[in-house]
CSV table of C-alpha atoms in Angstrom, one decimal:
chain,number,residue,atom,x,y,z
A,1,MET,CA,-0.1,-0.2,-0.1
A,2,THR,CA,1.6,3.6,-1.3
A,3,SER,CA,1.3,6.3,0.7
A,4,GLN,CA,-0.2,9.5,-0.5
A,5,LEU,CA,2.3,12.2,-0.5
A,6,VAL,CA,0.8,15.7,1.3
A,7,SER,CA,2.5,18.8,0.5
A,8,ILE,CA,2.9,21.2,3.8
A,9,HIS,CA,3.1,24.9,3.7
A,10,THR,CA,3.2,27.5,6.0
A,11,PRO,CA,0.0,29.6,5.4
A,12,GLY,CA,1.3,32.5,2.8
A,13,LEU,CA,-0.7,35.8,1.3
A,14,LYS,CA,-1.8,33.5,-2.1
A,15,TRP,CA,-3.5,31.0,0.5
A,16,PHE,CA,-5.0,33.5,2.3
A,17,LEU,CA,-6.8,35.3,-0.5
A,18,ASN,CA,-8.0,31.6,-1.8
A,19,HIS,CA,-9.4,31.2,2.1
A,20,LEU,CA,-11.5,34.4,1.9
A,21,GLU,CA,-13.2,33.9,-1.5
A,22,ASN,CA,-13.9,30.0,-0.9
A,23,GLU,CA,-14.2,29.7,2.7
A,24,PHE,CA,-14.5,33.1,4.3
A,25,GLU,CA,-16.0,32.9,8.0
A,26,SER,CA,-16.2,36.9,9.6
A,27,GLN,CA,-14.7,35.5,13.5
A,28,ALA,CA,-12.1,32.4,11.9
A,29,SER,CA,-11.0,34.1,8.6
A,30,LEU,CA,-10.3,37.2,10.9
A,31,GLN,CA,-8.3,34.7,13.5
A,32,LEU,CA,-6.6,33.6,10.3
A,33,TYR,CA,-5.2,36.2,9.2
A,34,ILE,CA,-3.9,37.4,13.0
A,35,ASN,CA,-2.1,33.9,13.4
A,36,ALA,CA,-0.8,34.6,10.0
A,37,LEU,CA,1.1,38.1,10.5
A,38,LYS,CA,2.1,36.6,14.2
A,39,ARG,CA,3.9,33.7,12.2
A,40,ARG,CA,5.6,36.4,9.8
A,41,SER,CA,4.2,34.6,7.2
A,42,VAL,CA,2.4,37.8,5.9
A,43,ARG,CA,5.5,40.1,5.9
A,44,ASN,CA,6.5,43.6,4.8
A,45,PRO,CA,4.0,46.7,3.6
A,46,THR,CA,2.7,45.1,0.0
A,47,PRO,CA,1.4,42.1,1.5
A,48,CYS,CA,0.2,43.0,4.8
A,49,ALA,CA,-1.8,45.8,2.6
A,50,PHE,CA,-3.5,43.8,-0.2
A,51,GLY,CA,-4.7,41.3,2.9
A,52,THR,CA,-6.0,43.9,4.9
A,53,ALA,CA,-7.3,45.6,2.2
A,54,HIS,CA,-9.1,42.1,0.7
A,55,LEU,CA,-10.0,41.5,4.9
A,56,LEU,CA,-11.5,44.4,5.3
A,57,LEU,CA,-14.0,43.9,1.7
A,58,ARG,CA,-15.2,40.4,3.2
A,59,LEU,CA,-15.3,41.7,7.0
A,60,VAL,CA,-17.8,45.4,6.1
A,61,SER,CA,-20.0,42.9,3.5
A,62,HIS,CA,-20.9,40.9,6.1
A,63,HIS,CA,-21.1,42.8,9.4
A,64,LYS,CA,-24.8,42.8,10.2
A,65,ASP,CA,-24.9,46.9,11.3
A,66,ALA,CA,-24.2,48.9,8.5
A,67,THR,CA,-24.5,52.0,10.6
A,68,VAL,CA,-22.2,55.0,11.1
A,69,GLN,CA,-22.9,54.0,14.5
A,70,GLY,CA,-22.1,50.0,14.0
A,71,LEU,CA,-19.2,50.7,11.3
A,72,VAL,CA,-17.2,53.3,13.3
A,73,PRO,CA,-16.3,50.7,16.7
A,74,PHE,CA,-16.2,48.2,14.5
A,75,ALA,CA,-13.0,49.7,12.6
A,76,LEU,CA,-11.7,50.9,15.3
A,77,ASN,CA,-11.7,47.4,17.0
A,78,LEU,CA,-10.1,46.1,13.8
A,79,GLU,CA,-7.2,48.0,13.6
A,80,THR,CA,-6.6,47.8,18.0
A,81,GLU,CA,-7.1,43.7,17.3
A,82,LEU,CA,-5.1,43.8,13.7
A,83,SER,CA,-2.4,46.5,14.8
A,84,ALA,CA,-1.3,44.5,18.3
A,85,ALA,CA,-0.5,41.2,16.0
A,86,ARG,CA,2.3,43.3,14.4
A,87,PRO,CA,2.7,46.7,15.8
A,88,ARG,CA,5.5,47.9,13.4
A,89,GLU,CA,4.0,47.1,10.6
A,90,MET,CA,2.5,50.0,10.2
A,91,ALA,CA,0.8,48.6,6.2
A,92,ILE,CA,-2.2,47.2,8.6
A,93,ARG,CA,-3.0,49.5,10.5
A,94,ASN,CA,-2.7,52.1,7.6
A,95,MET,CA,-5.3,50.2,5.3
A,96,VAL,CA,-7.6,50.3,8.6
A,97,ARG,CA,-7.0,54.3,8.1
A,98,ARG,CA,-8.7,54.3,4.9
A,99,LEU,CA,-11.4,52.4,6.2
A,100,LEU,CA,-12.6,54.9,8.3
A,101,GLY,CA,-11.3,57.9,6.1
A,102,VAL,CA,-14.3,55.9,3.5
A,103,ILE,CA,-16.4,56.2,6.2
A,104,ARG,CA,-15.9,59.8,6.8
A,105,GLU,CA,-16.1,61.1,3.4
A,106,GLU,CA,-19.3,59.2,3.0
A,107,SER,CA,-20.7,60.2,5.7
A,108,GLN,CA,-20.2,64.3,5.1
A,109,ASN,CA,-21.8,63.0,1.6
A,110,LEU,CA,-25.0,61.6,3.0
A,111,GLY,CA,-25.4,64.6,5.8
A,112,LEU,CA,-24.1,62.1,8.5
A,113,GLU,CA,-20.9,63.5,9.6
A,114,ASP,CA,-22.5,64.3,12.7
A,115,LEU,CA,-23.2,60.9,13.5
A,116,PHE,CA,-19.4,60.0,12.4
A,117,GLU,CA,-18.6,62.4,15.0
A,118,ALA,CA,-20.7,61.0,17.8
A,119,ALA,CA,-19.4,57.2,17.1
A,120,MET,CA,-15.7,58.1,17.0
A,121,ARG,CA,-16.4,60.3,20.4
A,122,ASP,CA,-18.4,57.2,22.4
A,123,THR,CA,-16.0,54.5,20.7
A,124,GLU,CA,-12.8,56.5,22.1
A,125,GLU,CA,-14.1,57.2,25.8
A,126,ASP,CA,-15.1,53.7,26.2
A,127,GLU,CA,-11.3,52.5,25.3
A,128,ASP,CA,-10.5,55.5,27.5
A,129,ASP,CA,-13.0,53.6,30.8
A,130,ASP,CA,-11.4,50.4,29.8
A,131,ASP,CA,-7.5,51.4,30.0
A,132,VAL,CA,-8.5,53.7,33.1
A,133,PHE,CA,-9.0,51.5,36.1
A,134,THR,CA,-10.1,53.2,39.6
A,135,PRO,CA,-10.2,50.6,42.3
A,136,ASN,CA,-12.9,51.9,44.9
A,137,LYS,CA,-14.5,52.8,41.8
A,138,PRO,CA,-18.3,51.0,41.3
A,139,PRO,CA,-19.2,49.7,38.4
A,140,THR,CA,-21.3,51.6,36.3
A,141,PRO,CA,-24.1,50.2,34.9
A,142,VAL,CA,-25.3,49.0,31.4
A,143,ALA,CA,-29.2,49.9,32.1
A,144,ARG,CA,-30.6,51.9,34.4
A,145,THR,CA,-32.7,50.0,36.6
A,146,LEU,CA,-36.5,50.7,37.3
A,147,PRO,CA,-37.8,51.4,40.8
A,148,ARG,CA,-39.9,48.8,42.4
A,149,ILE,CA,-43.5,49.3,42.5
A,150,PRO,CA,-44.5,49.4,46.4
A,151,LEU,CA,-46.8,46.5,47.8
A,152,LEU,CA,-50.2,47.3,48.8
A,153,SER,CA,-50.9,47.7,52.3
A,154,SER,CA,-53.9,45.1,52.1
A,155,HIS,CA,-51.5,42.0,50.7
A,156,THR,CA,-48.8,42.8,53.2
A,157,SER,CA,-48.4,41.9,57.1
A,158,PHE,CA,-46.8,44.9,58.0
A,159,HIS,CA,-47.8,48.3,57.0
A,160,VAL,CA,-45.6,49.7,53.9
A,161,GLN,CA,-45.7,54.1,52.9
A,162,SER,CA,-46.9,54.0,50.0
A,163,ALA,CA,-45.4,56.4,47.3
A,164,GLN,CA,-47.8,59.2,45.9
A,165,VAL,CA,-48.5,57.9,42.4
A,166,THR,CA,-50.2,60.3,40.3
A,167,SER,CA,-51.8,58.9,36.8
A,168,LEU,CA,-52.7,60.7,33.7
A,169,PHE,CA,-56.7,60.6,34.2
A,170,SER,CA,-56.5,62.3,37.6
A,171,SER,CA,-54.5,64.2,36.5
A,172,LEU,CA,-56.7,64.7,33.5
A,173,ALA,CA,-60.1,65.0,36.0
A,174,SER,CA,-58.7,66.9,38.6
A,175,ALA,CA,-58.0,69.9,35.7
A,176,GLY,CA,-61.6,69.2,34.7
A,177,ILE,CA,-62.7,70.1,38.2
A,178,ALA,CA,-60.8,72.4,38.4
A,179,GLY,CA,-61.9,74.3,35.7
A,180,THR,CA,-58.7,74.6,34.1
A,181,ARG,CA,-57.9,74.3,31.1
A,182,PRO,CA,-54.0,74.7,29.7
A,183,THR,CA,-53.6,77.3,27.3
A,184,THR,CA,-51.8,76.7,24.1
A,185,PRO,CA,-49.2,79.0,22.7
A,186,LYS,CA,-50.4,80.2,19.5
A,187,VAL,CA,-47.8,80.0,16.5
A,188,SER,CA,-48.0,81.0,12.9
A,189,PRO,CA,-47.8,77.6,10.5
A,190,LEU,CA,-44.7,76.3,9.3
A,191,PRO,CA,-43.2,74.0,6.8
A,192,SER,CA,-43.4,70.0,8.3
A,193,GLY,CA,-40.1,69.3,10.0
A,194,ILE,CA,-39.5,72.3,11.8
A,195,HIS,CA,-41.6,72.9,14.6
A,196,THR,CA,-44.9,70.5,14.0
A,197,PRO,CA,-44.1,66.5,14.2
A,198,ASP,CA,-42.7,64.6,11.7
A,199,ASN,CA,-40.5,61.6,11.1
A,200,ASN,CA,-39.8,62.5,7.4
A,201,GLY,CA,-36.1,63.4,8.0
A,202,GLN,CA,-35.5,60.1,10.4
A,203,ILE,CA,-37.1,58.3,6.7
A,204,SER,CA,-34.5,60.2,5.0
A,205,GLN,CA,-31.6,59.5,7.6
A,206,ALA,CA,-32.7,55.9,7.7
A,207,GLN,CA,-32.2,55.4,3.6
A,208,ASP,CA,-29.2,57.4,3.6
A,209,GLN,CA,-28.2,54.7,6.2
A,210,ARG,CA,-28.6,52.1,3.3
A,211,LYS,CA,-26.4,53.6,0.6
A,212,LEU,CA,-24.0,53.7,3.4
A,213,ARG,CA,-22.8,50.1,3.1
A,214,SER,CA,-22.8,49.9,-0.9
A,215,THR,CA,-20.7,53.0,-1.3
A,216,ILE,CA,-18.1,51.8,1.3
A,217,ILE,CA,-17.9,48.8,-0.6
A,218,GLU,CA,-17.2,50.5,-4.0
A,219,ASP,CA,-14.4,52.7,-2.0
A,220,ILE,CA,-12.6,49.6,-0.5
A,221,GLN,CA,-12.7,48.1,-4.2
A,222,ASP,CA,-11.2,51.1,-5.7
A,223,LEU,CA,-8.5,50.6,-2.8
A,224,ILE,CA,-7.8,47.3,-3.9
A,225,GLU,CA,-7.3,48.4,-7.7
A,226,GLU,CA,-5.0,51.3,-6.5
A,227,LEU,CA,-2.8,48.6,-4.6
A,228,GLU,CA,-2.9,46.2,-7.9
A,229,ASN,CA,-1.4,49.0,-10.1
A,230,CYS,CA,0.5,51.0,-7.3
A,231,ASP,CA,3.5,49.7,-8.8
A,232,LYS,CA,2.6,50.9,-12.6
A,233,ASN,CA,2.1,54.2,-11.6
A,234,ILE,CA,5.4,54.4,-9.8
A,235,ASN,CA,7.1,53.2,-12.9
A,236,ASP,CA,5.6,56.2,-14.9
A,237,LEU,CA,7.5,59.2,-13.5
A,238,ALA,CA,10.8,56.9,-13.7
A,239,PRO,CA,11.9,58.8,-17.3
A,240,SER,CA,10.8,61.8,-15.6
A,241,LEU,CA,13.3,61.4,-12.5
A,242,ILE,CA,16.2,59.5,-14.6
A,243,HIS,CA,18.5,61.8,-17.3
A,244,ARG,CA,20.6,60.5,-20.4
A,245,HIS,CA,24.6,60.3,-19.1
A,246,GLU,CA,23.7,60.5,-15.3
A,247,VAL,CA,24.8,58.2,-12.1
A,248,ILE,CA,22.2,56.9,-9.8
A,249,MET,CA,22.9,55.5,-6.5
A,250,THR,CA,20.7,53.0,-4.4
A,251,TYR,CA,20.8,50.9,-1.3
A,252,GLY,CA,19.8,47.5,-2.5
A,253,LEU,CA,17.1,46.9,-5.1
A,254,PRO,CA,14.2,45.9,-3.9
A,255,SER,CA,11.5,44.9,-6.0
A,256,THR,CA,9.3,48.2,-6.1
A,257,LEU,CA,13.1,50.3,-6.9
A,258,HIS,CA,14.0,47.5,-9.1
A,259,LYS,CA,11.2,47.7,-11.4
A,260,PHE,CA,11.4,51.3,-11.3
A,261,LEU,CA,14.4,52.0,-13.0
A,262,LEU,CA,13.9,48.7,-15.4
A,263,ARG,CA,11.2,51.1,-16.5
A,264,ALA,CA,14.1,53.9,-16.8
A,265,ALA,CA,16.0,51.7,-19.0
A,266,VAL,CA,13.3,51.0,-21.5
A,267,LYS,CA,12.8,54.8,-22.3
A,268,ASN,CA,16.1,56.0,-21.7
A,269,PRO,CA,19.1,53.3,-20.8
A,270,ASP,CA,22.1,55.6,-21.1
A,271,PHE,CA,23.0,55.9,-17.3
A,272,THR,CA,25.2,54.4,-14.6
A,273,LEU,CA,23.7,52.4,-11.7
A,274,ILE,CA,25.7,52.1,-8.6
A,275,VAL,CA,24.6,49.6,-6.3
A,276,VAL,CA,25.2,49.6,-2.7
A,277,GLU,CA,25.2,46.0,-1.4
A,278,GLY,CA,23.6,46.2,2.3
A,279,ASN,CA,25.9,43.8,4.6
A,280,PRO,CA,24.6,41.3,6.1
A,281,ASN,CA,20.9,41.3,5.8
A,282,ILE,CA,20.3,42.3,1.9
A,283,MET,CA,23.3,41.3,0.3
A,284,HIS,CA,22.3,37.9,-0.4
A,285,HIS,CA,18.8,39.7,-2.8
A,286,THR,CA,20.9,42.5,-3.8
A,287,HIS,CA,23.6,40.2,-5.6
A,288,GLY,CA,20.8,38.3,-7.0
A,289,THR,CA,18.8,40.5,-8.5
A,290,VAL,CA,21.7,42.1,-10.1
A,291,MET,CA,22.4,38.8,-11.5
A,292,ASN,CA,18.7,38.1,-12.0
A,293,LYS,CA,18.9,35.4,-9.8
A,294,ILE,CA,16.6,36.2,-7.1
A,295,PRO,CA,15.7,32.7,-6.1
A,296,ILE,CA,12.6,30.8,-6.3
A,297,GLY,CA,9.9,30.9,-3.7
A,298,ASP,CA,11.3,34.9,-2.0
A,299,GLU,CA,8.5,36.0,-1.4
A,300,SER,CA,10.0,38.7,0.9
A,301,ASP,CA,9.3,41.7,-1.0
A,302,ASP,CA,5.9,40.9,-3.1
A,303,ALA,CA,4.1,37.7,-3.3
A,304,THR,CA,2.9,38.7,-6.5
A,305,GLN,CA,6.3,39.1,-8.2
A,306,SER,CA,8.0,36.4,-10.5
A,307,ALA,CA,11.0,35.1,-10.0
A,308,ALA,CA,13.1,36.8,-11.8
A,309,THR,CA,12.8,39.4,-14.5
A,310,LYS,CA,13.2,38.8,-18.1
A,311,LYS,CA,15.5,40.8,-18.9
A,312,SER,CA,18.6,42.6,-16.5
A,313,LEU,CA,19.4,46.2,-16.0
A,314,GLN,CA,22.6,45.0,-17.9
A,315,GLU,CA,20.8,43.4,-20.7
A,316,ARG,CA,18.9,46.7,-21.0
A,317,GLY,CA,22.6,48.5,-21.6
A,318,VAL,CA,22.4,50.5,-18.3
A,319,GLN,CA,26.0,49.7,-16.8
A,320,VAL,CA,25.6,49.0,-13.1
A,321,VAL,CA,28.6,49.0,-10.2
A,322,VAL,CA,28.2,46.6,-6.9
A,323,ILE,CA,30.1,48.7,-4.2
A,324,SER,CA,30.5,47.6,-0.6
A,325,ASP,CA,28.6,49.5,1.7
A,326,ALA,CA,32.5,51.5,3.4
A,327,ASP,CA,32.5,52.4,-0.1
A,328,ILE,CA,29.7,55.3,-0.3
A,329,PHE,CA,32.1,57.9,0.6
A,330,ASN,CA,34.2,57.1,-2.2
A,331,PHE,CA,31.5,57.0,-4.8
A,332,ILE,CA,29.3,59.6,-3.4
A,333,SER,CA,30.6,62.5,-5.4
A,334,ARG,CA,30.2,61.4,-8.6
A,335,VAL,CA,26.1,61.1,-8.0
A,336,ASN,CA,23.4,62.8,-9.6
A,337,LYS,CA,20.8,61.6,-7.4
A,338,VAL,CA,20.3,59.1,-4.9
A,339,PHE,CA,17.0,56.4,-4.8
A,340,ILE,CA,15.9,54.3,-1.6
A,341,GLN,CA,12.8,52.1,-1.0
A,342,ALA,CA,10.9,53.5,1.9
A,343,ASN,CA,9.2,50.8,4.3
A,344,TYR,CA,6.8,53.7,5.4
A,345,VAL,CA,7.1,57.6,4.7
A,346,LEU,CA,5.7,59.2,8.2
A,347,CYS,CA,3.5,62.9,8.2
A,348,ASN,CA,6.7,65.1,9.2
A,349,GLY,CA,9.1,63.4,6.3
A,350,ALA,CA,10.7,60.9,8.4
A,351,VAL,CA,11.6,57.5,6.6
A,352,VAL,CA,11.7,53.8,8.1
A,353,ALA,CA,13.6,52.3,5.7
A,354,ALA,CA,16.0,48.7,5.2
A,355,ALA,CA,18.8,48.9,8.2
A,356,GLY,CA,21.9,50.5,6.2
A,357,THR,CA,19.6,52.9,4.2
A,358,SER,CA,20.2,55.4,7.1
A,359,ASN,CA,24.2,55.7,5.8
A,360,LEU,CA,23.4,56.6,2.3
A,361,ALA,CA,21.1,59.1,2.7
A,362,TYR,CA,22.9,61.0,5.3
A,363,VAL,CA,25.9,61.4,3.5
A,364,ALA,CA,24.3,62.3,0.0
A,365,GLN,CA,22.3,65.5,2.1
A,366,THR,CA,25.6,66.1,3.5
A,367,MET,CA,26.8,66.5,-0.2
A,368,LYS,CA,23.8,68.2,-1.4
A,369,LYS,CA,22.8,65.0,-3.6
A,370,PRO,CA,19.3,64.7,-3.7
A,371,VAL,CA,17.3,62.2,-2.0
A,372,ILE,CA,14.7,60.3,-3.6
A,373,ALA,CA,12.0,57.9,-1.8
A,374,ILE,CA,10.2,55.4,-3.4
A,375,ALA,CA,6.8,54.6,-1.2
A,376,GLY,CA,3.0,53.5,-2.2
A,377,THR,CA,0.6,55.6,-0.6
A,378,HIS,CA,-0.4,52.4,1.4
A,379,GLN,CA,3.2,53.2,2.6
A,380,LEU,CA,2.9,56.9,3.8
A,381,CYS,CA,1.4,56.9,7.5
A,382,PRO,CA,-1.0,59.5,9.3
A,383,ALA,CA,1.6,59.6,12.1
A,384,VAL,CA,4.5,61.0,13.5
A,385,ALA,CA,6.6,59.5,16.2
A,386,LEU,CA,7.3,60.5,19.6
A,387,ASN,CA,10.3,57.9,19.8
A,388,LYS,CA,11.9,56.6,17.1
A,389,GLU,CA,13.3,53.6,18.6
A,390,ASP,CA,9.6,51.8,18.8
A,391,LEU,CA,9.9,51.6,15.0
A,392,ILE,CA,13.3,50.0,14.7
A,393,GLU,CA,12.6,46.3,14.0
A,394,MET,CA,15.7,44.1,15.7
A,395,GLY,CA,16.6,40.5,14.1
A,396,PRO,CA,18.4,38.0,14.9
A,397,SER,CA,22.5,38.3,14.7
A,398,VAL,CA,23.5,37.2,10.9
A,399,THR,CA,27.3,37.9,11.9
A,400,VAL,CA,27.5,35.9,15.6
A,401,ARG,CA,26.8,32.1,14.6
A,402,PHE,CA,25.3,30.1,18.1
A,403,ASN,CA,28.5,27.6,17.3
A,404,GLU,CA,31.0,30.0,18.7
A,405,GLY,CA,29.0,29.9,21.8
A,406,GLU,CA,31.7,31.7,24.4
A,407,LEU,CA,31.5,34.5,22.2
A,408,VAL,CA,27.3,34.5,22.1
A,409,ASP,CA,27.3,33.9,25.8
A,410,HIS,CA,29.6,37.3,26.8
A,411,ALA,CA,28.6,39.5,23.8
A,412,ASP,CA,25.4,40.3,22.3
A,413,SER,CA,25.3,41.5,18.6
A,414,PRO,CA,22.5,43.6,17.6
A,415,ASN,CA,21.1,43.2,14.2
A,416,PRO,CA,18.6,46.0,13.5
A,417,LEU,CA,16.4,45.4,10.4
A,418,THR,CA,15.3,48.7,9.7
A,419,ASP,CA,16.4,52.3,10.0
A,420,TYR,CA,15.1,55.3,10.9
A,421,ILE,CA,16.1,58.2,8.7
A,422,ASP,CA,15.5,62.0,10.2
A,423,PRO,CA,12.5,64.5,8.5
A,424,GLY,CA,14.7,66.5,6.3
A,425,THR,CA,17.2,63.8,4.6
A,426,VAL,CA,14.7,63.3,1.7
A,427,ALA,CA,14.0,65.5,-0.4
A,428,TYR,CA,11.1,63.9,-2.8
A,429,PHE,CA,8.8,61.3,-2.8
A,430,ALA,CA,8.0,59.1,-5.6
A,431,THR,CA,4.4,57.6,-5.2
A,432,ASN,CA,1.6,56.4,-7.3
A,433,ASN,CA,-0.7,59.6,-6.6
A,434,GLY,CA,2.6,61.5,-8.2
A,435,LEU,CA,5.8,63.1,-6.9
A,436,LEU,CA,5.1,64.9,-3.7
A,437,PRO,CA,8.0,67.1,-2.4
A,438,ALA,CA,8.7,67.4,1.5
A,439,ALA,CA,7.0,70.7,2.4
A,440,SER,CA,3.8,69.1,0.9
A,441,LEU,CA,4.3,65.9,1.8
A,442,GLN,CA,2.0,66.2,5.2
A,443,GLY,CA,-1.1,67.7,4.1
A,444,ASN,CA,-1.4,65.2,0.9
A,445,ILE,CA,-1.4,62.0,3.6
A,446,LEU,CA,-3.9,64.1,5.9
A,447,GLN,CA,-6.6,64.7,2.8
A,448,LEU,CA,-5.9,61.1,1.1
A,449,TYR,CA,-7.2,59.8,4.9
A,450,HIS,CA,-9.1,62.5,5.3
A,451,MET,CA,-8.3,63.6,9.3
A,452,PRO,CA,-7.6,66.7,10.7
A,453,GLU,CA,-4.7,66.1,12.1
A,454,ALA,CA,-1.5,63.2,12.4
A,455,ASP,CA,-1.4,60.9,15.9
A,456,LEU,CA,1.6,60.1,17.5
A,457,VAL,CA,2.6,56.6,17.8
């Protein structure tokens, strides 16, 4: 009897999208995605944005309470739950913030802005009440308890002093006996709904609430389409940013930046590219990309990208030079522009990128070379960091191995995976919405998320 071979693999983005298509169930699918984030099966900005956007589309479609009062706390609770799984993966939070921005915008269009603000305020107050704990404070009742009706004295063995109860009939009777009649103020006739009782306003508001779900679903679908076309729209900027006989320097060759340079080479291959290898974390990926031999199954940048590009930069006529990190100072004087790929961009112009990118950015700023960051709109964060150390992710050591037991026991070898680049270092941001100067970045981000001000993280 032959045993049947079963292929076992870690669930990734493709598996999760297939699960949403065929086996979606609200709570189970949400928990599966949270587990995938914790296991890092879905990692890096673009895959996390794709997975979160598709999950939001399904959850909003199946959510029972599709009113503003129901969707706002639902989205805020989702933000808290998903962000807790991967706090430094801000693309997850950005997608939920985009959903809140969509709800805010559609509420304004339907005249329900007051309901949105009230729902936001009530949800934030509830979260504050849950966070603050007072030992001697009595619990707040959920609903007000009605007073008990006093017992009748004829049915009890002891005397109960009954409370004075005045009925509507007795009030009218006493008014009639006294001969008094309540006077009604004379009011000039007004249109219905102003001073006269009318339910037309409530009916119209209920109809607007029913329209809300369909418009939000359409906006989320537009957001998913925006993510799918993100790289293409960024690549359209390449011919206008890279000119003939220019010398370009990059830190590594991440997928989005690599496609950007390939598009520039189609229009104008007559430029020189200097690539910093990024030792030790991204060195192997950089060399594999330059030689057009990206390992099959490498999903570190994008789960949908192919294993290798059909034509490399060299085959398109671009002169490529790979240098070590220590040679940045030796080559920077010959460079015209510096391109980096950002993991995340904050409102104040700060950038979170691969470890080592800050060295290149600061050297370029010192030598008066323009630094241009490549980032999609899902990587633009409506936040400002209070403590930049919280945004830096640490990884396992790649220089000190576990077989070097004595060194491991007596020395620390921290290995940061990301860098924080201070505001003002990057001059321009190439996004799928166009080229943004650093001066107008905050306004564009807040407009994108429909937020009045940036959050503090």
